[in-house]
PDB file of C-alpha atoms in Angstrom:
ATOM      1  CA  UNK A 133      -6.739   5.364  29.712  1.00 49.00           C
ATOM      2  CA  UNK A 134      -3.076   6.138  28.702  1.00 55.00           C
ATOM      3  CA  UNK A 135      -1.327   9.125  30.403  1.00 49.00           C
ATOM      4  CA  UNK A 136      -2.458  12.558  29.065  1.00 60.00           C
ATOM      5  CA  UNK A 137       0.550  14.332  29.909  1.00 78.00           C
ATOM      6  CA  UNK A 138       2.554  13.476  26.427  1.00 91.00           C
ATOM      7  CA  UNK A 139       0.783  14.237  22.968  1.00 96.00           C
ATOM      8  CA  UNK A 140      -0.680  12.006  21.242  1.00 98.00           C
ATOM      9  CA  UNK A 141       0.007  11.675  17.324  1.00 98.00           C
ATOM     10  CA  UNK A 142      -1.898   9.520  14.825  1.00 98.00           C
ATOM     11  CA  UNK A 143      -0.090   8.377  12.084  1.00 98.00           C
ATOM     12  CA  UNK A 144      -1.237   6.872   8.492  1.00 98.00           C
ATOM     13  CA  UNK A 145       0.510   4.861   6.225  1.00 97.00           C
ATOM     14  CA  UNK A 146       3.040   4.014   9.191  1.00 97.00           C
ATOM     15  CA  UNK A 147       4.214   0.682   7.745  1.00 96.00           C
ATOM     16  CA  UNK A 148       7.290   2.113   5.396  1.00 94.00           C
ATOM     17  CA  UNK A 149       8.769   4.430   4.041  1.00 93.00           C
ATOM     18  CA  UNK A 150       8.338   8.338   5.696  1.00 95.00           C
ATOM     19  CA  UNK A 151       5.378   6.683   7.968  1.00 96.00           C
ATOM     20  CA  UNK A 152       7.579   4.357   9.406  1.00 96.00           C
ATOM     21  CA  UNK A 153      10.698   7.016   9.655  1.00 96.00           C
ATOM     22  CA  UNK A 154       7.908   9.461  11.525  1.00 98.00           C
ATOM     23  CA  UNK A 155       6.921   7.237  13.607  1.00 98.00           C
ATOM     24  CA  UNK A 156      10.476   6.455  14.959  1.00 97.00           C
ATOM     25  CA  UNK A 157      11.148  10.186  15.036  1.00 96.00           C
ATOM     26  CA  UNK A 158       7.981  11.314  17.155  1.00 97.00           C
ATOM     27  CA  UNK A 159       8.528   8.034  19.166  1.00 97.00           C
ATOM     28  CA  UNK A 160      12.096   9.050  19.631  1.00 95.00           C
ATOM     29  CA  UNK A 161      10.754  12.472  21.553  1.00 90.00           C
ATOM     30  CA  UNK A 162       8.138  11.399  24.029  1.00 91.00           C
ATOM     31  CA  UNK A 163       4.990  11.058  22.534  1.00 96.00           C
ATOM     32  CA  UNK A 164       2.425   8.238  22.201  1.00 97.00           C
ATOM     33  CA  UNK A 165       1.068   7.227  18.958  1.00 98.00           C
ATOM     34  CA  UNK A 166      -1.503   5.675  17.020  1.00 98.00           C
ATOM     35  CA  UNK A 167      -0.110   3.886  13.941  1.00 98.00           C
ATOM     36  CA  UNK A 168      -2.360   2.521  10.691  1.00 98.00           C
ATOM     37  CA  UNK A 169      -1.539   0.679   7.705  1.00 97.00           C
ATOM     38  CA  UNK A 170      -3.380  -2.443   6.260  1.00 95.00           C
ATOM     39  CA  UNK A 171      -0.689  -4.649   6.781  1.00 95.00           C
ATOM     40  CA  UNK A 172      -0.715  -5.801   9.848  1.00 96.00           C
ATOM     41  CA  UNK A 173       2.121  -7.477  10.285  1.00 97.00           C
ATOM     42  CA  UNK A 174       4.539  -4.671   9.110  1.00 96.00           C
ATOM     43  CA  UNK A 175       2.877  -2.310  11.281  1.00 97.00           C
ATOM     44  CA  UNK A 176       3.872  -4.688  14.475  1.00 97.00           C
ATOM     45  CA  UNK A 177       6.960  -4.582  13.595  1.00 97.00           C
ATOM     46  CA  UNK A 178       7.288  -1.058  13.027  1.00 98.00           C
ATOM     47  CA  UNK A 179       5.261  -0.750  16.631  1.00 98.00           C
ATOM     48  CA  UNK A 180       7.700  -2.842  18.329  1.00 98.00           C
ATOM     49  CA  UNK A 181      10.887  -0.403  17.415  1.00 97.00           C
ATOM     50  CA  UNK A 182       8.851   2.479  18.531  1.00 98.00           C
ATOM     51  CA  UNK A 183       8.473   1.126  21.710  1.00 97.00           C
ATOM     52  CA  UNK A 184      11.692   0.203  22.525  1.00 97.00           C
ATOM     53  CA  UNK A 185      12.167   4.354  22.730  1.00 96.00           C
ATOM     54  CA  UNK A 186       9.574   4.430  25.269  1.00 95.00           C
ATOM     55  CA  UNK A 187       6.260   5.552  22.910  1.00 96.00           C
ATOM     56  CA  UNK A 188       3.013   3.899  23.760  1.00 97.00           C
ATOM     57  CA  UNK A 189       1.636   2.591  20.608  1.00 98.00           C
ATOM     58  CA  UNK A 190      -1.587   1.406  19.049  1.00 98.00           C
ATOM     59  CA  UNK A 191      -1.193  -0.329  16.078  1.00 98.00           C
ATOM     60  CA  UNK A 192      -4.416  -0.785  14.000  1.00 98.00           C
ATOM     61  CA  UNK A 193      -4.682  -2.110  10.983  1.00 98.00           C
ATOM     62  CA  UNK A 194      -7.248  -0.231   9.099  1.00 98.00           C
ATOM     63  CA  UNK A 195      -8.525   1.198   5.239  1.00 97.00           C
ATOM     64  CA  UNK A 196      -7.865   5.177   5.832  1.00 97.00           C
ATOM     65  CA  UNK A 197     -10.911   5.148   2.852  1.00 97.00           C
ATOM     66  CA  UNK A 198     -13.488   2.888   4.296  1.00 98.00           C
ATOM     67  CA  UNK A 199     -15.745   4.973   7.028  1.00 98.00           C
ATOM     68  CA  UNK A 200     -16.098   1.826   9.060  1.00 98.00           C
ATOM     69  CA  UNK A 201     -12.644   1.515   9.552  1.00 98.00           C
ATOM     70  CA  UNK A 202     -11.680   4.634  10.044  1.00 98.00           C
ATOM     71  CA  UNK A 203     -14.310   4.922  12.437  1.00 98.00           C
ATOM     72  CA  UNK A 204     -12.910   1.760  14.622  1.00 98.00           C
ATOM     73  CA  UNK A 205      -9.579   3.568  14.065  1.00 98.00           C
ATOM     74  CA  UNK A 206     -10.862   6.557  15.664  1.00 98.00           C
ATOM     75  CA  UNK A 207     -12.533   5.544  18.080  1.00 98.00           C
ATOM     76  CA  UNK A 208     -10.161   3.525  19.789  1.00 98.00           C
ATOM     77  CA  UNK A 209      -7.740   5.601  19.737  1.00 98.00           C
ATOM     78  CA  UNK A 210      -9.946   7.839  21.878  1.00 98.00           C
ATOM     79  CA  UNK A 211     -10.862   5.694  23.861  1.00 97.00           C
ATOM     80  CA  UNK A 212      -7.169   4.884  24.223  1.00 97.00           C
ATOM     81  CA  UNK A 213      -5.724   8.067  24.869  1.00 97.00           C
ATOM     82  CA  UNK A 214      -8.570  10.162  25.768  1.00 97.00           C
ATOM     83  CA  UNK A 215      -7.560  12.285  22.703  1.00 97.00           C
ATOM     84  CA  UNK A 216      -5.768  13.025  19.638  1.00 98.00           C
ATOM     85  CA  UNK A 217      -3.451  16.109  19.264  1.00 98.00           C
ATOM     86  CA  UNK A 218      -1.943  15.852  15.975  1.00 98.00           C
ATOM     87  CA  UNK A 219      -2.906  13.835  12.952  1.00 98.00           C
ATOM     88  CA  UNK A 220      -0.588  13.272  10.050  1.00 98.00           C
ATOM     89  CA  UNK A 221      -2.031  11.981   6.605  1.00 98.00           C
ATOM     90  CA  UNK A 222       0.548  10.287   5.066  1.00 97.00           C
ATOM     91  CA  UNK A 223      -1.129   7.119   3.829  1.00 97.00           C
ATOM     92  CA  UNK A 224      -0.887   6.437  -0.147  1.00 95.00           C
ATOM     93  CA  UNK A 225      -0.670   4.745  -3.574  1.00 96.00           C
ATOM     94  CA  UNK A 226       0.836   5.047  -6.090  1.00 93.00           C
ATOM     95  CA  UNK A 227      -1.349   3.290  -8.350  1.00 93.00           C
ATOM     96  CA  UNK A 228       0.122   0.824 -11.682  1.00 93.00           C
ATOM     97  CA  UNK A 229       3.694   0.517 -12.400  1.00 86.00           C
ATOM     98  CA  UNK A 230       5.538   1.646 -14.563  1.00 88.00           C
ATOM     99  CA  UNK A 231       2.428   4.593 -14.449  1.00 89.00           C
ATOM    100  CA  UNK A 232       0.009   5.119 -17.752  1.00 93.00           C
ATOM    101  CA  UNK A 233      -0.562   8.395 -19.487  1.00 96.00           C
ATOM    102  CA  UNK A 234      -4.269   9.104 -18.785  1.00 96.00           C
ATOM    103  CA  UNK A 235      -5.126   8.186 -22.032  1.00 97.00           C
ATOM    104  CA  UNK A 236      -4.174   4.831 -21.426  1.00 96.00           C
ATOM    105  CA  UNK A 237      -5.611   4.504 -17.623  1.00 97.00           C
ATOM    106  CA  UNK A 238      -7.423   2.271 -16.157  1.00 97.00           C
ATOM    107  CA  UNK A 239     -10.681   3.582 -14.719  1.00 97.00           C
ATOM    108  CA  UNK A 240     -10.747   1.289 -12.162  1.00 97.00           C
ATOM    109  CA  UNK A 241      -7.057   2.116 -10.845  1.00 97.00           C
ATOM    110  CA  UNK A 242      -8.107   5.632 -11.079  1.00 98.00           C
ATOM    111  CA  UNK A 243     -10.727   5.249  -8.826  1.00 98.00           C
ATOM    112  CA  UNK A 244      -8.645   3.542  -6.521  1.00 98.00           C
ATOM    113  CA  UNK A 245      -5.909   5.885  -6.566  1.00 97.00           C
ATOM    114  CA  UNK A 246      -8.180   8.889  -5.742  1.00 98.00           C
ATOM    115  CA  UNK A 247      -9.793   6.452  -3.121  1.00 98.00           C
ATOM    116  CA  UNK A 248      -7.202   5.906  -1.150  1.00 97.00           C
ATOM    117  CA  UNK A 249      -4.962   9.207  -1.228  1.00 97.00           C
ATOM    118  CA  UNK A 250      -7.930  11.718  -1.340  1.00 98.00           C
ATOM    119  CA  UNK A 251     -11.271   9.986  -0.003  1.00 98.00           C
ATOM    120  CA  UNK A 252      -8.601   8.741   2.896  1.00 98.00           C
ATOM    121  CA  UNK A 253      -7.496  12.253   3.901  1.00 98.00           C
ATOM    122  CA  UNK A 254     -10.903  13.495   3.577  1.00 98.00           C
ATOM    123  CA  UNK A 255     -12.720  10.352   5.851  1.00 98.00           C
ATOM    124  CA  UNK A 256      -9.707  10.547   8.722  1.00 98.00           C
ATOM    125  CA  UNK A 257      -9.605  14.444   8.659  1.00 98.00           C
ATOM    126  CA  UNK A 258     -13.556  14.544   8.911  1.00 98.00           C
ATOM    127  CA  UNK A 259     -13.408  12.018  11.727  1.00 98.00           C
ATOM    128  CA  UNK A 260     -10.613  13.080  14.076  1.00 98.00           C
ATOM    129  CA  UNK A 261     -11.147  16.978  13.316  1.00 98.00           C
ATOM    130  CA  UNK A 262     -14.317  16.910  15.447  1.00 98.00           C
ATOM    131  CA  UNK A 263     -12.403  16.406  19.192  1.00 98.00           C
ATOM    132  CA  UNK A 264      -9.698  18.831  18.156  1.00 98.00           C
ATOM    133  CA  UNK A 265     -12.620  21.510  17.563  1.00 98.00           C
ATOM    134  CA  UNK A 266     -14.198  20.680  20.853  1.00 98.00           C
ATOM    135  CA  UNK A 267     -10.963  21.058  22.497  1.00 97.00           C
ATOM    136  CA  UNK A 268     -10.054  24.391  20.018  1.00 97.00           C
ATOM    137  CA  UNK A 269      -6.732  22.856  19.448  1.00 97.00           C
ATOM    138  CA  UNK A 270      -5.005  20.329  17.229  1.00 98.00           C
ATOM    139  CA  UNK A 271      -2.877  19.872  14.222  1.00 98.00           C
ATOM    140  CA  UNK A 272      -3.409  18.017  11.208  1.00 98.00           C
ATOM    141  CA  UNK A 273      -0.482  18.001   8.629  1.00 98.00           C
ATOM    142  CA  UNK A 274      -1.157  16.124   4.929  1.00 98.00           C
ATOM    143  CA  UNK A 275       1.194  14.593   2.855  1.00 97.00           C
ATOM    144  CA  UNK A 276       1.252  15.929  -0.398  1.00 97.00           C
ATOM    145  CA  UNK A 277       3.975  15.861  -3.246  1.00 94.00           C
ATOM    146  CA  UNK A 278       5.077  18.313  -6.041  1.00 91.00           C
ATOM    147  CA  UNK A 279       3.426  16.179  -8.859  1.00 88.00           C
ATOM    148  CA  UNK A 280       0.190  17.491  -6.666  1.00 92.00           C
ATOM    149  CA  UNK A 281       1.382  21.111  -7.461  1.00 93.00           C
ATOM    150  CA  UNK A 282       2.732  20.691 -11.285  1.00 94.00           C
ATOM    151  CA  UNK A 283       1.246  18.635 -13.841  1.00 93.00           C
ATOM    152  CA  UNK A 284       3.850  15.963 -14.578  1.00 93.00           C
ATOM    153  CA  UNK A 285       2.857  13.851 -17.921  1.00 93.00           C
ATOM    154  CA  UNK A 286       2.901  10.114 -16.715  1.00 90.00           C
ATOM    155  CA  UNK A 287       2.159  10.673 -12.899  1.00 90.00           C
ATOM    156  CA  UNK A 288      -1.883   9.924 -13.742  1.00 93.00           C
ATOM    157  CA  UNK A 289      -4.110   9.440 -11.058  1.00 96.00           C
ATOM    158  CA  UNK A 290      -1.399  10.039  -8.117  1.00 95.00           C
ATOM    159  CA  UNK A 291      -0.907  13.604  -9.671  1.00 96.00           C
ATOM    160  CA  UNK A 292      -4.894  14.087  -9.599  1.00 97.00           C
ATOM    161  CA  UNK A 293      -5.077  13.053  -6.260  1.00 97.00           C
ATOM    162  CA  UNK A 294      -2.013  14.806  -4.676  1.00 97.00           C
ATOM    163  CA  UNK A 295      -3.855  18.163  -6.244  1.00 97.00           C
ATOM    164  CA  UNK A 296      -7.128  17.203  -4.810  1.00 98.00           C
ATOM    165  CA  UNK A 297      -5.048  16.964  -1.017  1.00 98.00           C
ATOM    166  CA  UNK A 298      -3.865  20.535  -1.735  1.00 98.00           C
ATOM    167  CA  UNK A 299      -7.552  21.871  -2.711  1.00 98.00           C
ATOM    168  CA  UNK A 300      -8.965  19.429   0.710  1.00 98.00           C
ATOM    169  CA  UNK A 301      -6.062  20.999   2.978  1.00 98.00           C
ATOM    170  CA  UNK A 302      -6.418  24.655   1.707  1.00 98.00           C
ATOM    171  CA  UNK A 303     -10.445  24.437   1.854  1.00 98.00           C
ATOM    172  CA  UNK A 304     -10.473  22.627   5.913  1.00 98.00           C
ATOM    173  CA  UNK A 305      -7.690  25.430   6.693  1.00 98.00           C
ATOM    174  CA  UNK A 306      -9.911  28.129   5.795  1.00 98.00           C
ATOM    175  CA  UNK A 307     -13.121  26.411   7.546  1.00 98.00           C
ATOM    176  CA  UNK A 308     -11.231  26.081  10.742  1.00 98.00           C
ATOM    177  CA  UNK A 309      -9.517  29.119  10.068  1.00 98.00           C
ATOM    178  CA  UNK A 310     -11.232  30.866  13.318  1.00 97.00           C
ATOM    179  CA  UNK A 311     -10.233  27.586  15.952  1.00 98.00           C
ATOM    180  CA  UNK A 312      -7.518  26.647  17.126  1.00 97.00           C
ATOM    181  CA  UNK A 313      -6.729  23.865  14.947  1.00 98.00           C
ATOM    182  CA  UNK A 314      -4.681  23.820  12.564  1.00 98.00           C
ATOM    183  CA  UNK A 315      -4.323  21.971   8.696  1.00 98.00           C
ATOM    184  CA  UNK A 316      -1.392  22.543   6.443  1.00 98.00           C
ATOM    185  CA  UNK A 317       0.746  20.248   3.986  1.00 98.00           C
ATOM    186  CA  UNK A 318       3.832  19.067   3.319  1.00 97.00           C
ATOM    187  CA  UNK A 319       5.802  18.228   0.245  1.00 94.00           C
ATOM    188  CA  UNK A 320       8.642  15.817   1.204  1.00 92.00           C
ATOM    189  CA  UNK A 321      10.500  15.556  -1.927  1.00 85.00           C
ATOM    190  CA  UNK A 322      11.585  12.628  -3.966  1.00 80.00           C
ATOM    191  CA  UNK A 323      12.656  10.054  -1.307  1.00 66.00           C
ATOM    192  CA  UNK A 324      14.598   7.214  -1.310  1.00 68.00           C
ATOM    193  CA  UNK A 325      11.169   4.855  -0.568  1.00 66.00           C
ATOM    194  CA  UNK A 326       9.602   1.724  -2.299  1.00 73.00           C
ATOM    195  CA  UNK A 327       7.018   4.094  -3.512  1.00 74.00           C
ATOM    196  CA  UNK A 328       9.441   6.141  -5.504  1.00 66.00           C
ATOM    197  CA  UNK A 329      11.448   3.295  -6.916  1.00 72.00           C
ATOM    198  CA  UNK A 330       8.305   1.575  -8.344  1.00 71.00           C
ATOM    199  CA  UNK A 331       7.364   5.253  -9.940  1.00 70.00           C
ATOM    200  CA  UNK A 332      11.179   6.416 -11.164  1.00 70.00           C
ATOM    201  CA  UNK A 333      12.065   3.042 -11.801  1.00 74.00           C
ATOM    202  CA  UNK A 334      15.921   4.197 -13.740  1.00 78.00           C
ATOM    203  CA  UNK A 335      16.364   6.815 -11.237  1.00 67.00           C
ATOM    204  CA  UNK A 336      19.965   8.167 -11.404  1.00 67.00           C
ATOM    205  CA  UNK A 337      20.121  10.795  -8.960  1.00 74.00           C
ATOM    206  CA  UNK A 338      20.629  10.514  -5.062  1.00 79.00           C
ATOM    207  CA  UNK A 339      17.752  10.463  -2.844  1.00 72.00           C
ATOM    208  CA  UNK A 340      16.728  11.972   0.563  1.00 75.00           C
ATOM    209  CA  UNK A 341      16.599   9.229   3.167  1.00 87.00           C
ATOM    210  CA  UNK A 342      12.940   9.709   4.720  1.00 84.00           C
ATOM    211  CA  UNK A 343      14.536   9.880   8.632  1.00 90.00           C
ATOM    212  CA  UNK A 344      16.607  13.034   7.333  1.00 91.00           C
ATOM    213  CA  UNK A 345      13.101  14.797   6.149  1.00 91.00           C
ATOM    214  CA  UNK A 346      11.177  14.883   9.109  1.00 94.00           C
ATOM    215  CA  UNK A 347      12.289  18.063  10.958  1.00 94.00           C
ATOM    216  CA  UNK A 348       9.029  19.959   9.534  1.00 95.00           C
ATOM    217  CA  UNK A 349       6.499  17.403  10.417  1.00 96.00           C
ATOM    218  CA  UNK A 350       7.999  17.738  14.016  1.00 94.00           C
ATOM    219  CA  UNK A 351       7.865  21.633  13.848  1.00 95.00           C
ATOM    220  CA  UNK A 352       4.169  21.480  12.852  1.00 97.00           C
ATOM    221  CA  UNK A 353       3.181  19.386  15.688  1.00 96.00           C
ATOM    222  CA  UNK A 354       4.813  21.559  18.464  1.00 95.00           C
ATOM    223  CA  UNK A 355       3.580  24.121  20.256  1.00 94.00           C
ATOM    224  CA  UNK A 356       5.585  26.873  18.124  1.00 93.00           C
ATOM    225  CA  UNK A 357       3.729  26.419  15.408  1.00 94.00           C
ATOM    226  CA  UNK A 358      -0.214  26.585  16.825  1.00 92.00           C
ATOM    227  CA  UNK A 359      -1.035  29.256  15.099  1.00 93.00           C
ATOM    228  CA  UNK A 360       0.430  28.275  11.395  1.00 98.00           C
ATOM    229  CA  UNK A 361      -2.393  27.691   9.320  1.00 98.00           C
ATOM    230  CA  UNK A 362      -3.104  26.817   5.678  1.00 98.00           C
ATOM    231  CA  UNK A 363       0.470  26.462   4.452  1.00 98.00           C
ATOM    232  CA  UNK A 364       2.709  24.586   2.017  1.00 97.00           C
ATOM    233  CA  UNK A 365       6.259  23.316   3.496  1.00 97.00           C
ATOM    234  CA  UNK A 366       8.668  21.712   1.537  1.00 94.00           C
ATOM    235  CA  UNK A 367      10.516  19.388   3.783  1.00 92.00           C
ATOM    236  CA  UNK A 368      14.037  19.292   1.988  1.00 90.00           C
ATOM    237  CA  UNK A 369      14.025  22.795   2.049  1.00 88.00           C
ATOM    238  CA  UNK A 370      12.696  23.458   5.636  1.00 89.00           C
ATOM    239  CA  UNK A 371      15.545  20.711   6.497  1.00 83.00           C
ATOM    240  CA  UNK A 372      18.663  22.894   4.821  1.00 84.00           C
ATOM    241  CA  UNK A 373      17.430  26.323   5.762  1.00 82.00           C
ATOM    242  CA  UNK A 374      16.003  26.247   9.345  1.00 76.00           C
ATOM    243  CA  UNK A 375      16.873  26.183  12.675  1.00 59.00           C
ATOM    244  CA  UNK A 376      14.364  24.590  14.503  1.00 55.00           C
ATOM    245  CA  UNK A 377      15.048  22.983  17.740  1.00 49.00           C
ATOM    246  CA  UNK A 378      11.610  22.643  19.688  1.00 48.00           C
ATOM    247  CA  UNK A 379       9.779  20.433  21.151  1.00 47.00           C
ATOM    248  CA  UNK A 380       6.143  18.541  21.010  1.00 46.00           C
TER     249      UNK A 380
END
């Protein structure tokens, strides 16, 4: 079993994008990590630069909405580690490209969509939340977006399901709202990711670089914020207007 002294953070969607540029960050600062994506490959890769800044990581290749693999997931990472302190939900589709009105959706896209992005954060939540609740302590931060807090015409089924991780995060805050763990979101902003390319295909505006967002993800996972609960960030914001300095 790995040492217990550092925290351990579980990552989803780690292959690209803000995954990858959170795992480098929390990596960066001491902690060890467990990493998912289904693409195995990318997530070695992403694995191997992590551990050149001295993180311990367990890269797993897994379907965040499948309970079998989320289970393996889980499981060895505990038996891994021993535990998991914080778990960030960041994994995600976007769903077809350029995106449909919902007139013109495909049901079976749909369903995939709202598998992945809300069935995922539900199944890995569900699983992982039970040690942190034995232990009364934790953090689990989801990723959510601002088409998942205003209805934009043409973001379809990623819009549905971003709303749905809003209404899962607000509804496990409140059950746990007693412990000492911990749920809230975060709204990263338009990033400059594959994801937002394939969505805002003719976009003419800068973009946040993912690695410049991530301040508020490590705020939420430190010891500062234990007792935050049930809250909305928006990381661009958090970025330009705080001071935070801490540390996991």
């Amino acid at each position: 079993m790995a040492n217990q002294t550092r925290k351990v953070i579980m990552i989803t969607g780690a292959s690209r994008g803000l995954g990858k540029a959170l795992t480098i960050a929390f990596a960066k600062s001491g902690v060890n990590l467990i990493i998912c994506a289904r693409n195995q490959q990318k997530l070695n890769e992403v694995a191997l630069e992590a551990e050149s800044y001295g993180a311990e990581v367990l890269a797993i290749a897994a379907d965040v909405a499948e309970s079998r693999d989320v289970e393996r997931l889980v499981a060895s990472a505990e038996a891994h580690f021993g535990q998991i302190d914080v778990l960030i939900n960041n994994a995600s589709i976007l769903g077809p490209s350029p995106m449909p009105f919902l007139l013109d959706y495909p049901e079976e896209d749909f369903a995939e969509v709202l598998r992945v992005n809300t069935t995922g954060v539900f199944l890995v939540t569900r699983r992982v939340i039970v040690g942190m609740l034995q232990r009364n302590q934790g953090s689990i931060i989801n990723v959510t977006s601002e088409a998942g807090n205003v209805g934009y015409a043409g973001w379809g089924a990623y819009g549905v399901s971003k709303f749905a991780v809003e209404g899962l995060t607000g509804i496990w805050a409140d059950e746990v709202s007693e412990t000492g763990v911990c749920v809230n979101m975060v709204d990263p902003g338009e990033m400059n990711t594959e994801m937002h390319a394939l969505a805002v295909p003719d976009c003419d505006y800068e973009l946040a670089e993912p690695e410049n967002i991530v301040d508020v993800f490590v705020y939420l996972a430190s010891d500062e914020a234990h007792k935050i609960n049930g809250q909305r960030f928006r990381a661009q914001e958090f970025v330009r207007e705080s001071g935070f300095g801490g540390s996991y």
